[in-house]
Amino acid sequence: MNKILKFSTASLLAINGFNIQADTLSDVQTRGSLNCGVSTGLAGFSSVNKQRKWVGLDVDFCRAVAAATLGNSEKVKYIPLTAKERFTALQSGEIDVLARTTTWTLTRDASLGLNFAGVNYYDGQGFMVMKSLGVKDASQLNGATFCVNKGTTTELNLADYAKEKGFKYKISATDTIEQSKSNFETGRCDVLTTDQSRLYALRTTLKKPSSAIVLPNVISKEPLGPVVRQNDEKWFNIVSWTLNAMITAEELGVTSKTVDKPSKNAEVNRLLGKTGLLGEYLGLDKKWSYNIIKQVGNYSESFERHIGVNTPINITRGLNALWKDGGILYSPPLR
């Protein structure tokens, strides 16, 4: 009898404790800031600039969530995390949302107690080699040593690709992408393999960026997106629709510079909270999406500001163009 009572009491406390932790929106608003997990430093996505300010595509997403929930995009505490640390930090409640070039997979979505809230960058694994190696295509990499980052999907993708192509290879695995880059520069491996966007970013930080090339081959699907804990539907909806609001704003041609202009477009007015109850449905005020666009911008503004063709990263929109422009990016309707 005592054992049953002890079990029941412990179970009740665990359930009640979980429910308290599950209201992430209240935690964020009470704290007055958003704890956002980002990379330890990846140019174009999340890194610290010369002014000691966090910038990048993922950083902008953190700012957008803060704008939606707190009305101020600057109310963010950035928590730099390695690939190995990122999921534990989210599971433990150290961070409220993870925005760290993280690939959406079934295993991660179904076995870690986490939910992916969308895709903010469609990517694929690629290869970077030194020009002096004379390699032009991944089919020429038989017998090569590959630098990879532990705790990522990279190793499995590489193993699958090598098996399919029938070539042998060696692995040089490190805990951080910075270590992998260092090993690549010093010749401890022949190839650096990771998401292609990351390769373009890393190339800009080499001592001699022109000494390396990113091969044209893409060997995997890497949908990268923000992640939240399960069992908090309100927070999941907020994070998901924050991304959708940025995409929808681009679709409708609403930018940070035009957001204050009057419009007769019904979709625009719903998006900006002038009509409808979208904010109320999310548990936010009616200016939630206005604040996102005004303070951070639409998806295109963020993309072009940090990784577009006029930046050192120099990435074209490709798959990340809107559906009507030849890409696969679109938002469910905001209505």
XYZ file of C-alpha atoms in Angstrom:
335
model
C 0.000 0.000 0.000
C 2.776 2.429 0.935
C 4.598 1.623 -2.292
C 1.471 2.407 -4.272
C 0.991 5.712 -2.475
C 4.618 6.664 -2.983
C 4.384 5.871 -6.667
C 1.171 7.803 -7.096
C 2.479 10.856 -5.270
C 5.736 10.844 -7.203
C 3.865 10.453 -10.457
C 1.522 13.319 -9.626
C 4.413 15.591 -8.719
C 6.191 14.696 -11.958
C 3.068 15.387 -13.998
C 2.384 18.674 -12.223
C 6.006 19.713 -12.592
C 5.918 18.929 -16.280
C 2.744 20.951 -16.754
C 4.326 23.938 -15.037
C 7.334 23.744 -17.345
C 5.145 23.235 -20.387
C 3.864 26.831 -20.537
C 6.908 28.211 -22.300
C 5.160 31.412 -23.365
C 4.447 32.343 -19.744
C 8.037 31.522 -18.798
C 9.387 33.751 -21.554
C 7.046 36.634 -20.760
C 7.693 36.391 -17.015
C 11.437 36.298 -17.620
C 11.195 39.131 -20.123
C 13.555 37.485 -22.582
C 13.827 34.505 -24.936
C 16.544 31.892 -24.419
C 17.498 30.819 -27.924
C 19.983 28.057 -28.725
C 22.299 28.870 -31.630
C 25.575 27.571 -33.063
C 28.941 28.320 -31.530
C 29.641 30.414 -34.609
C 28.607 29.871 -38.223
C 28.869 32.825 -40.608
C 25.550 33.730 -42.181
C 23.468 31.715 -39.712
C 24.565 32.552 -36.179
C 27.804 34.273 -35.318
C 29.108 37.307 -33.436
C 30.133 40.271 -35.601
C 32.804 42.895 -35.001
C 30.372 44.889 -32.873
C 29.980 41.809 -30.612
C 26.399 41.364 -31.764
C 24.824 38.079 -32.790
C 23.763 38.064 -36.457
C 22.558 35.554 -39.043
C 19.534 33.804 -40.523
C 18.945 31.716 -37.392
C 19.580 34.718 -35.163
C 16.906 36.630 -37.069
C 14.492 33.811 -36.347
C 15.246 34.081 -32.622
C 14.635 37.811 -32.897
C 11.356 37.204 -34.718
C 10.062 34.927 -31.931
C 11.012 37.577 -29.368
C 9.242 40.249 -31.412
C 6.099 38.100 -31.586
C 6.018 37.176 -27.900
C 7.622 40.151 -26.170
C 7.122 42.941 -28.701
C 10.879 43.518 -28.809
C 13.264 41.614 -31.081
C 16.243 42.545 -28.906
C 14.964 40.645 -25.867
C 16.972 37.512 -26.681
C 19.654 35.661 -24.751
C 21.717 33.647 -27.223
C 23.018 30.322 -25.920
C 25.839 28.971 -28.147
C 25.667 25.168 -28.347
C 27.675 22.425 -30.006
C 25.885 19.753 -32.023
C 26.303 17.384 -29.085
C 24.802 19.824 -26.570
C 21.862 21.227 -28.519
C 19.129 18.655 -27.858
C 19.963 18.230 -24.173
C 19.807 21.998 -23.695
C 16.305 22.048 -25.165
C 15.098 18.950 -23.311
C 16.338 20.321 -19.978
C 14.652 23.700 -20.427
C 17.917 25.641 -20.648
C 16.633 27.125 -23.905
C 13.113 27.901 -25.132
C 13.767 27.243 -28.802
C 16.636 25.792 -30.807
C 17.540 27.664 -34.006
C 20.815 26.050 -34.976
C 20.919 24.651 -38.550
C 19.347 21.441 -37.286
C 18.100 18.776 -39.702
C 14.536 17.534 -39.292
C 14.553 13.724 -39.195
C 12.056 11.102 -38.026
C 14.336 9.891 -35.227
C 14.834 13.372 -33.832
C 11.169 14.229 -34.204
C 9.821 11.033 -32.637
C 12.348 9.838 -30.041
C 13.747 12.913 -28.299
C 10.584 14.546 -26.940
C 10.995 17.385 -29.426
C 9.036 18.905 -32.312
C 10.345 20.624 -35.422
C 8.295 23.754 -36.061
C 9.050 24.147 -39.763
C 11.896 24.563 -42.251
C 13.716 27.882 -42.506
C 16.384 26.591 -44.883
C 16.315 23.672 -47.336
C 19.832 22.284 -47.547
C 21.797 19.187 -48.543
C 25.118 17.646 -47.570
C 28.053 18.486 -49.795
C 31.843 18.354 -49.982
C 34.646 20.915 -49.877
C 38.162 20.132 -51.083
C 41.346 22.044 -51.670
C 41.797 23.005 -55.316
C 45.265 21.468 -55.197
C 43.651 18.034 -54.806
C 42.456 18.272 -58.402
C 39.022 16.827 -57.635
C 36.010 18.104 -59.545
C 33.354 15.586 -58.527
C 32.537 13.481 -55.451
C 32.939 10.302 -57.528
C 36.692 10.957 -57.379
C 36.858 10.716 -53.574
C 37.566 6.990 -53.272
C 40.107 6.415 -50.475
C 39.862 9.957 -49.138
C 39.800 10.994 -45.474
C 36.712 12.995 -44.521
C 36.468 15.547 -41.735
C 33.056 15.276 -40.063
C 31.341 16.731 -37.019
C 30.176 14.288 -34.332
C 26.512 14.195 -33.347
C 25.200 15.165 -36.775
C 23.528 13.359 -39.668
C 26.749 13.778 -41.677
C 28.396 10.462 -40.818
C 25.337 8.361 -41.689
C 24.788 10.214 -44.974
C 28.435 9.705 -45.912
C 28.278 5.993 -45.079
C 25.152 5.558 -47.205
C 26.700 7.461 -50.115
C 29.982 5.527 -49.988
C 28.125 2.215 -49.914
C 26.009 3.251 -52.888
C 29.041 4.375 -54.899
C 31.238 1.498 -53.770
C 34.216 3.466 -52.496
C 36.287 3.245 -49.321
C 37.050 6.153 -47.025
C 38.405 7.159 -43.624
C 36.847 9.421 -40.990
C 38.388 12.218 -38.946
C 35.646 13.090 -36.449
C 35.649 16.110 -34.132
C 33.293 17.607 -31.553
C 32.923 20.965 -33.284
C 32.811 22.187 -36.851
C 35.608 24.634 -36.001
C 37.901 21.698 -35.224
C 36.888 20.000 -38.455
C 37.682 23.158 -40.390
C 41.082 23.408 -38.690
C 41.869 19.789 -39.557
C 40.846 20.444 -43.154
C 43.118 23.497 -43.418
C 46.096 21.673 -41.928
C 45.690 18.694 -44.229
C 44.569 16.108 -41.673
C 41.755 15.231 -44.026
C 41.164 15.547 -47.757
C 37.505 16.517 -47.629
C 35.310 18.528 -45.310
C 31.713 17.347 -45.511
C 28.655 18.958 -43.955
C 25.603 20.904 -45.121
C 26.423 22.796 -48.299
C 25.362 26.134 -46.829
C 27.797 25.565 -43.978
C 30.591 24.764 -46.428
C 30.065 28.076 -48.210
C 30.125 29.834 -44.848
C 33.234 28.014 -43.647
C 35.093 28.723 -46.879
C 34.846 32.465 -46.198
C 36.687 31.944 -42.889
C 39.626 29.977 -44.294
C 42.998 31.700 -44.278
C 42.887 31.470 -48.086
C 39.226 31.150 -49.137
C 40.152 30.905 -52.818
C 42.225 27.773 -52.119
C 39.103 25.621 -51.637
C 36.085 24.716 -53.744
C 32.674 23.309 -52.882
C 31.883 20.390 -55.172
C 28.550 20.445 -57.040
C 27.348 17.143 -55.557
C 24.537 17.113 -52.983
C 24.005 13.709 -51.351
C 21.136 14.236 -48.929
C 18.054 16.202 -47.973
C 18.751 18.477 -45.015
C 15.640 20.464 -44.068
C 16.900 22.803 -41.353
C 14.508 24.377 -38.913
C 13.635 25.532 -35.403
C 12.929 22.980 -32.688
C 10.814 23.089 -29.501
C 9.875 20.670 -26.737
C 6.836 18.442 -27.140
C 3.675 18.783 -25.040
C 3.436 22.560 -25.336
C 1.119 23.096 -28.291
C 0.723 26.814 -27.664
C 4.471 27.402 -27.911
C 4.818 25.078 -30.894
C 2.117 27.072 -32.723
C 3.788 30.387 -31.922
C 7.218 29.285 -33.165
C 5.745 27.649 -36.267
C 3.589 30.621 -37.235
C 6.416 33.066 -36.589
C 8.267 31.407 -39.464
C 5.093 31.283 -41.564
C 4.470 34.986 -40.975
C 7.921 35.859 -42.351
C 7.338 33.712 -45.433
C 3.815 35.055 -45.962
C 5.084 38.623 -45.714
C 7.470 37.935 -48.584
C 4.664 36.307 -50.606
C 2.518 39.417 -50.103
C 5.354 41.874 -50.736
C 5.276 43.291 -47.210
C 8.690 44.377 -45.948
C 10.058 46.161 -42.904
C 10.007 49.361 -44.980
C 6.449 49.008 -46.322
C 4.712 47.442 -43.325
C 3.229 50.799 -42.222
C 1.696 51.617 -45.592
C -2.115 51.279 -45.785
C -3.350 48.315 -47.831
C -6.674 47.216 -49.280
C -5.453 43.620 -49.504
C -7.447 41.424 -47.100
C -4.538 38.987 -46.592
C -2.146 41.803 -45.768
C -4.538 43.264 -43.214
C -5.036 39.848 -41.583
C -1.284 39.324 -41.484
C -0.722 42.673 -39.779
C -3.517 42.174 -37.244
C -5.751 44.932 -38.601
C -8.547 42.405 -39.066
C -9.235 38.910 -37.747
C -8.230 37.143 -34.550
C -4.945 35.458 -35.481
C -3.067 36.906 -32.527
C -5.800 35.862 -30.121
C -5.714 32.296 -31.436
C -1.984 32.153 -30.658
C -2.341 33.748 -27.238
C -0.537 36.877 -28.459
C -1.584 40.466 -29.081
C -2.778 41.582 -32.493
C 0.572 43.184 -33.397
C 2.559 39.951 -33.064
C 3.259 39.595 -36.797
C 3.524 43.336 -37.389
C 6.325 43.407 -34.816
C 8.105 40.541 -36.569
C 8.066 42.260 -39.953
C 8.743 45.761 -38.657
C 11.657 44.778 -36.418
C 13.172 41.813 -38.284
C 11.733 41.783 -41.816
C 10.257 39.153 -44.090
C 12.037 35.932 -45.044
C 13.667 37.439 -48.133
C 15.061 40.390 -46.189
C 16.665 38.058 -43.672
C 18.032 35.694 -46.342
C 19.553 38.446 -48.476
C 20.963 40.283 -45.475
C 22.951 37.318 -44.209
C 23.594 34.673 -46.886
C 22.371 36.074 -50.222
C 24.337 36.783 -53.378
C 25.439 40.213 -52.155
C 27.101 38.756 -49.052
C 30.424 36.914 -48.705
C 28.454 33.645 -48.349
C 26.957 34.231 -51.829
C 24.100 31.710 -51.854
C 21.314 31.911 -54.428
C 17.743 31.274 -53.286
C 17.473 27.920 -55.118
C 15.073 25.617 -53.281
C 14.582 28.403 -50.748
C 12.876 30.635 -53.285
C 9.122 31.043 -52.971
C 6.995 28.382 -54.663
C 5.871 30.940 -57.247
C 9.519 31.753 -58.070
C 10.675 28.204 -58.724
C 11.498 27.148 -55.166
C 9.610 25.037 -52.637
C 9.144 27.628 -49.905
C 5.604 28.538 -48.919
C 3.455 29.065 -45.875
C 0.058 27.592 -45.031
C -2.607 30.332 -45.241
C -2.776 32.820 -42.392
C -6.522 32.805 -41.973
